[in-house]
């Protein structure tokens, strides 16, 4: 909620300026099922566990969650349903913060980039946004990523301030919900360390799911050139969703390294449940610094919740309350590839 009356999730005005109020520890979750099979791609299962063995995989169990359930009106297509649900969810999130306008803040975060020692390494964040078609879009100021003139450098504060929103229903664990951009741990850490351990060079938004080998290579080189234009010595490359978006990330790392920009990629593994196979969908030799976000194919033990919100059955028709073991890939944000959550790797 903005005290000056501007939209919290703007499509016309620029985000990242002025003041924005928020409620800490509150998330708005939308639940919907798309009834129309209009294309080969379709939504994937998404589960949030608030009390069982999957609760520790994401932070939602520690939040106050406002759950919105949407039922499709007769004749409403998938894209219309998604736009209605997304718009309503964002509006509810903004409305919930309304009482903050008459309250004193418990804390104030300031996001400013002042002068910093030129001897510190200059680090850029390269943030991938999906665009694979309807139900697989991330939006930049309300425009699908594929039509948002990416790659392009933006003020990092824009991402924290509602410029990027999620309309993506890919594998839940690999999905980047809107709240991940609003509270980006990566961006906030780079701000915090600016002038101490590094210089925050800036942020580049880049598209995931380029559809031809030529477009993937072109986009990777363009992203590296944009990062070089910011004066970056190093880059942290995030991933959105899975499959061929991992190829886009690896080619971007390769292009950055060839441009003299040392790079680290954050990717989830997609191995077998016991992690006996290679977990990387793609890899290039230049990618010698990789942070794993966990294995999306591991299985969470079965349990029976006392209550289920948002729907009684899963997409395959089984009971949501008695679904049995569920793969990690179905837990919202569990293997988030932006550095958002606290999963770590342990060597035994």
Short mmCIF file of C-alpha atoms in Angstrom, two decimals:
data_model
loop_
_atom_site.label_atom_id
_atom_site.label_comp_id
_atom_site.label_asym_id
_atom_site.label_seq_id
_atom_site.Cartn_x
_atom_site.Cartn_y
_atom_site.Cartn_z
CA UNK A 1 0.00 0.00 0.00
CA UNK A 2 1.46 3.37 -1.04
CA UNK A 3 0.64 6.40 1.14
CA UNK A 4 0.66 8.65 -1.94
CA UNK A 5 -2.19 6.68 -3.53
CA UNK A 6 -0.22 5.11 -6.39
CA UNK A 7 -0.92 1.46 -7.21
CA UNK A 8 1.05 -1.14 -5.24
CA UNK A 9 1.46 -3.21 -8.43
CA UNK A 10 1.75 -0.54 -11.12
CA UNK A 11 1.25 -1.03 -14.84
CA UNK A 12 1.72 2.63 -15.81
CA UNK A 13 3.67 4.37 -13.04
CA UNK A 14 7.25 3.42 -12.17
CA UNK A 15 7.82 1.31 -9.07
CA UNK A 16 10.79 1.69 -6.74
CA UNK A 17 10.18 5.29 -5.74
CA UNK A 18 8.73 6.82 -2.60
CA UNK A 19 7.39 4.77 0.26
CA UNK A 20 5.47 1.49 0.36
CA UNK A 21 3.82 0.07 3.49
CA UNK A 22 3.54 -3.68 4.02
CA UNK A 23 2.36 -6.19 6.60
CA UNK A 24 5.17 -8.48 7.75
CA UNK A 25 4.43 -12.18 8.00
CA UNK A 26 1.26 -12.08 5.88
CA UNK A 27 0.82 -13.86 2.54
CA UNK A 28 -2.15 -13.98 0.18
CA UNK A 29 -2.48 -17.37 -1.55
CA UNK A 30 -4.84 -17.93 -4.47
CA UNK A 31 -6.28 -21.37 -5.23
CA UNK A 32 -7.92 -22.20 -8.55
CA UNK A 33 -8.37 -25.00 -11.02
CA UNK A 34 -8.38 -24.30 -14.73
CA UNK A 35 -11.26 -26.26 -16.28
CA UNK A 36 -10.47 -25.66 -19.94
CA UNK A 37 -7.87 -27.76 -21.75
CA UNK A 38 -7.04 -25.12 -24.36
CA UNK A 39 -3.44 -25.98 -25.15
CA UNK A 40 -0.76 -28.67 -24.65
CA UNK A 41 0.62 -26.92 -21.55
CA UNK A 42 -1.49 -26.90 -18.41
CA UNK A 43 -1.23 -25.95 -14.77
CA UNK A 44 0.73 -28.13 -12.34
CA UNK A 45 -0.18 -29.17 -8.82
CA UNK A 46 0.65 -26.72 -6.02
CA UNK A 47 0.57 -27.59 -2.33
CA UNK A 48 1.29 -25.49 0.76
CA UNK A 49 1.80 -27.52 3.93
CA UNK A 50 1.15 -25.56 7.13
CA UNK A 51 1.58 -28.29 9.74
CA UNK A 52 2.94 -31.54 8.28
CA UNK A 53 6.34 -32.80 7.08
CA UNK A 54 6.34 -30.42 4.11
CA UNK A 55 5.93 -27.31 6.25
CA UNK A 56 9.66 -26.87 6.76
CA UNK A 57 10.28 -26.67 3.02
CA UNK A 58 8.82 -23.17 2.68
CA UNK A 59 8.20 -20.20 5.01
CA UNK A 60 4.41 -20.17 4.63
CA UNK A 61 3.80 -22.22 7.78
CA UNK A 62 5.23 -19.33 9.80
CA UNK A 63 3.02 -16.76 8.06
CA UNK A 64 -0.56 -15.65 8.46
CA UNK A 65 -2.04 -16.85 5.18
CA UNK A 66 -5.12 -15.35 3.56
CA UNK A 67 -6.40 -18.07 1.21
CA UNK A 68 -8.59 -17.09 -1.74
CA UNK A 69 -10.44 -19.82 -3.64
CA UNK A 70 -11.64 -19.08 -7.17
CA UNK A 71 -14.31 -21.01 -9.08
CA UNK A 72 -14.52 -20.51 -12.81
CA UNK A 73 -17.70 -19.02 -14.20
CA UNK A 74 -19.30 -20.89 -17.09
CA UNK A 75 -17.64 -20.04 -20.38
CA UNK A 76 -14.59 -18.41 -18.79
CA UNK A 77 -11.36 -19.47 -20.51
CA UNK A 78 -8.08 -20.23 -18.81
CA UNK A 79 -6.46 -16.88 -19.59
CA UNK A 80 -9.50 -14.90 -18.44
CA UNK A 81 -9.69 -16.94 -15.23
CA UNK A 82 -5.98 -16.44 -14.56
CA UNK A 83 -6.17 -12.68 -15.14
CA UNK A 84 -9.21 -12.39 -12.86
CA UNK A 85 -7.59 -14.43 -10.08
CA UNK A 86 -4.25 -12.65 -10.34
CA UNK A 87 -5.81 -9.19 -10.37
CA UNK A 88 -8.08 -10.00 -7.45
CA UNK A 89 -5.25 -11.50 -5.41
CA UNK A 90 -3.04 -8.45 -5.91
CA UNK A 91 -5.96 -6.15 -5.03
CA UNK A 92 -6.66 -8.08 -1.82
CA UNK A 93 -2.98 -7.94 -0.86
CA UNK A 94 -3.02 -4.17 -1.31
CA UNK A 95 -6.30 -3.79 0.60
CA UNK A 96 -5.00 -5.80 3.56
CA UNK A 97 -2.21 -3.27 4.02
CA UNK A 98 -4.66 -0.38 4.14
CA UNK A 99 -4.69 -0.08 7.97
CA UNK A 100 -0.94 0.61 7.92
CA UNK A 101 -1.65 4.09 6.60
CA UNK A 102 -2.84 5.11 10.07
CA UNK A 103 -0.15 3.21 11.99
CA UNK A 104 3.47 3.81 12.93
CA UNK A 105 5.91 1.32 11.36
CA UNK A 106 7.75 -1.20 13.51
CA UNK A 107 10.67 -1.00 11.11
CA UNK A 108 11.73 0.96 8.04
CA UNK A 109 13.87 -0.54 5.25
CA UNK A 110 15.64 1.88 2.93
CA UNK A 111 16.96 0.78 -0.43
CA UNK A 112 19.55 3.24 -1.66
CA UNK A 113 22.84 2.83 -3.51
CA UNK A 114 25.34 5.46 -2.50
CA UNK A 115 28.99 5.82 -3.40
CA UNK A 116 31.17 2.76 -2.67
CA UNK A 117 34.86 1.91 -2.70
CA UNK A 118 35.91 1.28 -6.30
CA UNK A 119 38.17 -1.50 -5.03
CA UNK A 120 35.16 -3.62 -4.08
CA UNK A 121 33.89 -6.17 -6.62
CA UNK A 122 30.91 -4.98 -8.63
CA UNK A 123 28.12 -7.59 -8.57
CA UNK A 124 24.96 -7.69 -10.69
CA UNK A 125 21.82 -9.78 -10.22
CA UNK A 126 20.55 -11.40 -13.44
CA UNK A 127 16.95 -12.42 -12.77
CA UNK A 128 15.22 -14.83 -15.12
CA UNK A 129 11.48 -14.46 -15.79
CA UNK A 130 9.44 -17.19 -17.49
CA UNK A 131 7.47 -16.78 -20.68
CA UNK A 132 6.31 -20.08 -22.13
CA UNK A 133 2.80 -19.02 -23.04
CA UNK A 134 -0.52 -18.71 -21.20
CA UNK A 135 -0.37 -19.88 -17.55
CA UNK A 136 3.43 -19.76 -17.79
CA UNK A 137 3.98 -15.99 -17.72
CA UNK A 138 5.84 -13.68 -15.38
CA UNK A 139 4.74 -10.07 -15.86
CA UNK A 140 6.77 -6.85 -15.91
CA UNK A 141 4.46 -3.90 -15.24
CA UNK A 142 1.58 -6.09 -16.39
CA UNK A 143 3.26 -7.16 -19.65
CA UNK A 144 4.31 -10.81 -20.22
CA UNK A 145 8.08 -11.20 -19.98
CA UNK A 146 8.40 -12.17 -23.63
CA UNK A 147 6.93 -8.82 -24.68
CA UNK A 148 8.71 -6.71 -22.04
CA UNK A 149 11.83 -5.95 -24.12
CA UNK A 150 14.12 -8.23 -22.13
CA UNK A 151 16.93 -8.35 -21.31
CA UNK A 152 16.99 -4.93 -19.73
CA UNK A 153 18.50 -3.29 -16.69
CA UNK A 154 16.08 -1.96 -14.09
CA UNK A 155 16.43 -0.22 -10.76
CA UNK A 156 16.61 -3.13 -8.25
CA UNK A 157 14.07 -1.30 -6.07
CA UNK A 158 11.49 -1.71 -8.85
CA UNK A 159 11.52 -5.49 -8.37
CA UNK A 160 11.02 -5.12 -4.61
CA UNK A 161 8.22 -2.63 -5.18
CA UNK A 162 5.71 -4.53 -7.31
CA UNK A 163 7.06 -4.21 -10.87
CA UNK A 164 7.19 -8.00 -11.35
CA UNK A 165 4.18 -10.23 -10.71
CA UNK A 166 3.56 -13.94 -11.21
CA UNK A 167 1.04 -15.55 -13.54
CA UNK A 168 2.94 -18.82 -13.72
CA UNK A 169 1.56 -22.26 -12.91
CA UNK A 170 4.60 -24.39 -13.69
CA UNK A 171 5.96 -26.94 -11.20
CA UNK A 172 5.19 -25.37 -7.84
CA UNK A 173 8.60 -25.93 -6.23
CA UNK A 174 10.33 -24.19 -9.15
CA UNK A 175 7.83 -21.35 -9.36
CA UNK A 176 8.60 -17.75 -8.35
CA UNK A 177 5.45 -16.29 -6.74
CA UNK A 178 5.01 -12.52 -6.58
CA UNK A 179 6.09 -12.44 -2.93
CA UNK A 180 9.51 -13.82 -3.94
CA UNK A 181 10.14 -10.68 -5.97
CA UNK A 182 8.69 -8.33 -3.34
CA UNK A 183 10.87 -9.80 -0.59
CA UNK A 184 13.81 -10.96 -2.71
CA UNK A 185 16.49 -12.11 -0.30
CA UNK A 186 19.08 -11.82 -3.06
CA UNK A 187 18.28 -8.21 -3.92
CA UNK A 188 17.96 -7.16 -0.28
CA UNK A 189 21.29 -8.81 0.57
CA UNK A 190 23.06 -7.07 -2.30
CA UNK A 191 21.65 -3.75 -1.08
CA UNK A 192 22.76 -4.52 2.48
CA UNK A 193 26.30 -5.47 1.47
CA UNK A 194 26.76 -2.54 -0.93
CA UNK A 195 29.76 -0.54 0.24
CA UNK A 196 30.83 -3.29 2.66
CA UNK A 197 31.78 -6.44 0.77
CA UNK A 198 30.72 -5.41 -2.73
CA UNK A 199 29.27 -2.78 -5.00
CA UNK A 200 25.75 -3.59 -6.18
CA UNK A 201 26.05 -2.93 -9.91
CA UNK A 202 22.35 -3.32 -10.63
CA UNK A 203 19.76 -5.82 -11.80
CA UNK A 204 19.03 -7.25 -15.23
CA UNK A 205 15.72 -8.92 -16.07
CA UNK A 206 16.08 -11.67 -18.65
CA UNK A 207 13.63 -14.05 -20.30
CA UNK A 208 13.47 -17.77 -19.67
CA UNK A 209 12.17 -20.22 -22.26
CA UNK A 210 13.54 -18.72 -25.43
CA UNK A 211 12.23 -21.15 -28.03
CA UNK A 212 15.07 -21.67 -30.53
CA UNK A 213 18.77 -22.33 -30.12
CA UNK A 214 19.53 -19.11 -31.97
CA UNK A 215 17.24 -17.04 -29.72
CA UNK A 216 18.71 -18.64 -26.60
CA UNK A 217 22.25 -17.76 -27.68
CA UNK A 218 21.26 -14.26 -28.73
CA UNK A 219 19.48 -13.58 -25.44
CA UNK A 220 22.40 -14.94 -23.41
CA UNK A 221 24.88 -12.67 -25.16
CA UNK A 222 22.55 -9.68 -24.85
CA UNK A 223 22.16 -10.32 -21.11
CA UNK A 224 25.92 -10.52 -20.64
CA UNK A 225 26.36 -7.30 -22.60
CA UNK A 226 23.75 -5.59 -20.42
CA UNK A 227 25.56 -6.75 -17.27
CA UNK A 228 28.87 -5.53 -18.71
CA UNK A 229 27.23 -2.17 -19.36
CA UNK A 230 26.53 -1.93 -15.64
CA UNK A 231 30.24 -2.44 -14.97
CA UNK A 232 29.74 -5.85 -13.37
CA UNK A 233 32.76 -7.90 -12.34
CA UNK A 234 30.52 -10.75 -11.23
CA UNK A 235 26.93 -11.88 -11.61
CA UNK A 236 24.44 -14.03 -9.72
CA UNK A 237 22.09 -15.71 -12.19
CA UNK A 238 18.69 -16.88 -10.95
CA UNK A 239 16.39 -19.44 -12.56
CA UNK A 240 12.65 -19.56 -13.11
CA UNK A 241 10.89 -22.93 -13.46
CA UNK A 242 12.69 -25.86 -15.09
CA UNK A 243 13.55 -27.78 -18.21
CA UNK A 244 14.82 -25.63 -21.05
CA UNK A 245 14.90 -22.50 -18.87
CA UNK A 246 17.98 -24.13 -17.30
CA UNK A 247 19.60 -24.06 -20.74
CA UNK A 248 18.95 -20.30 -20.90
CA UNK A 249 20.70 -19.92 -17.53
CA UNK A 250 23.71 -22.01 -18.54
CA UNK A 251 24.14 -20.13 -21.81
CA UNK A 252 23.94 -16.84 -19.89
CA UNK A 253 26.64 -18.02 -17.50
CA UNK A 254 28.77 -19.03 -20.48
CA UNK A 255 28.28 -15.64 -22.19
CA UNK A 256 29.08 -13.78 -18.96
CA UNK A 257 32.25 -15.77 -18.40
CA UNK A 258 33.35 -15.13 -21.98
CA UNK A 259 32.76 -11.41 -21.31
CA UNK A 260 35.00 -11.55 -18.22
CA UNK A 261 32.13 -11.54 -15.73
CA UNK A 262 32.53 -14.28 -13.12
CA UNK A 263 29.15 -15.89 -12.55
CA UNK A 264 27.26 -18.04 -10.08
CA UNK A 265 24.01 -19.78 -11.02
CA UNK A 266 21.21 -20.82 -8.68
CA UNK A 267 19.41 -23.91 -9.97
CA UNK A 268 17.30 -26.72 -8.56
CA UNK A 269 18.25 -30.32 -9.16
CA UNK A 270 15.83 -32.55 -11.02
CA UNK A 271 17.30 -35.94 -10.18
CA UNK A 272 15.56 -39.17 -9.15
CA UNK A 273 14.05 -39.27 -5.63
CA UNK A 274 17.22 -40.78 -4.15
CA UNK A 275 19.52 -38.34 -5.98
CA UNK A 276 21.51 -41.12 -7.63
CA UNK A 277 21.43 -39.47 -11.06
CA UNK A 278 22.70 -36.12 -12.26
CA UNK A 279 20.39 -33.37 -11.09
CA UNK A 280 21.27 -30.78 -13.74
CA UNK A 281 19.02 -30.44 -16.77
CA UNK A 282 21.86 -28.70 -18.63
CA UNK A 283 25.42 -27.64 -17.92
CA UNK A 284 28.32 -25.80 -19.57
CA UNK A 285 31.99 -26.06 -18.54
CA UNK A 286 32.07 -22.37 -17.65
CA UNK A 287 29.48 -22.99 -14.91
CA UNK A 288 31.98 -23.80 -12.18
CA UNK A 289 30.05 -22.01 -9.42
CA UNK A 290 26.54 -23.39 -8.87
CA UNK A 291 24.28 -23.09 -5.85
CA UNK A 292 21.75 -25.91 -5.57
CA UNK A 293 18.23 -25.14 -4.38
CA UNK A 294 17.52 -28.81 -3.61
CA UNK A 295 16.20 -31.82 -5.50
CA UNK A 296 12.64 -31.27 -6.72
CA UNK A 297 12.11 -35.01 -7.20
CA UNK A 298 12.54 -36.06 -3.57
CA UNK A 299 9.39 -37.34 -1.89
CA UNK A 300 7.75 -35.92 1.24
CA UNK A 301 6.19 -38.58 3.52
CA UNK A 302 2.43 -38.97 3.64
CA UNK A 303 0.34 -37.39 6.36
CA UNK A 304 -3.34 -36.54 6.83
CA UNK A 305 -4.20 -32.89 7.54
CA UNK A 306 -7.20 -32.00 9.67
CA UNK A 307 -8.34 -29.40 7.15
CA UNK A 308 -7.72 -28.60 3.49
CA UNK A 309 -8.28 -25.15 1.96
CA UNK A 310 -8.60 -24.29 -1.70
CA UNK A 311 -9.88 -27.58 -3.09
CA UNK A 312 -10.82 -31.09 -2.04
CA UNK A 313 -9.00 -33.01 -4.78
CA UNK A 314 -5.68 -32.91 -6.58
CA UNK A 315 -5.43 -32.61 -10.35
CA UNK A 316 -5.33 -36.40 -10.76
CA UNK A 317 -8.59 -36.74 -8.84
CA UNK A 318 -7.17 -38.13 -5.60
CA UNK A 319 -8.25 -36.70 -2.26
CA UNK A 320 -6.11 -33.77 -1.15
CA UNK A 321 -6.47 -34.89 2.47
CA UNK A 322 -5.28 -38.42 1.76
CA UNK A 323 -2.91 -37.95 -1.15
CA UNK A 324 -0.07 -40.12 0.19
CA UNK A 325 3.58 -39.19 -0.37
CA UNK A 326 3.96 -36.04 -2.48
CA UNK A 327 7.06 -35.07 -4.49
CA UNK A 328 8.86 -31.90 -3.47
CA UNK A 329 8.14 -30.41 -6.91
CA UNK A 330 4.49 -29.98 -5.89
CA UNK A 331 5.26 -27.80 -2.83
CA UNK A 332 5.04 -24.10 -3.62
CA UNK A 333 8.49 -22.51 -3.72
CA UNK A 334 10.23 -25.46 -2.06
CA UNK A 335 13.23 -25.41 -4.40
CA UNK A 336 13.05 -21.72 -5.24
CA UNK A 337 15.91 -20.76 -7.54
CA UNK A 338 16.36 -17.10 -6.58
CA UNK A 339 18.19 -17.65 -3.29
CA UNK A 340 15.02 -16.92 -1.36
CA UNK A 341 14.82 -19.75 1.12
CA UNK A 342 17.16 -21.48 3.56
CA UNK A 343 17.72 -24.96 2.10
CA UNK A 344 21.39 -25.92 2.24
CA UNK A 345 23.57 -28.82 1.11
CA UNK A 346 25.42 -30.99 3.60
CA UNK A 347 28.49 -33.10 2.84
CA UNK A 348 28.70 -36.33 4.81
#
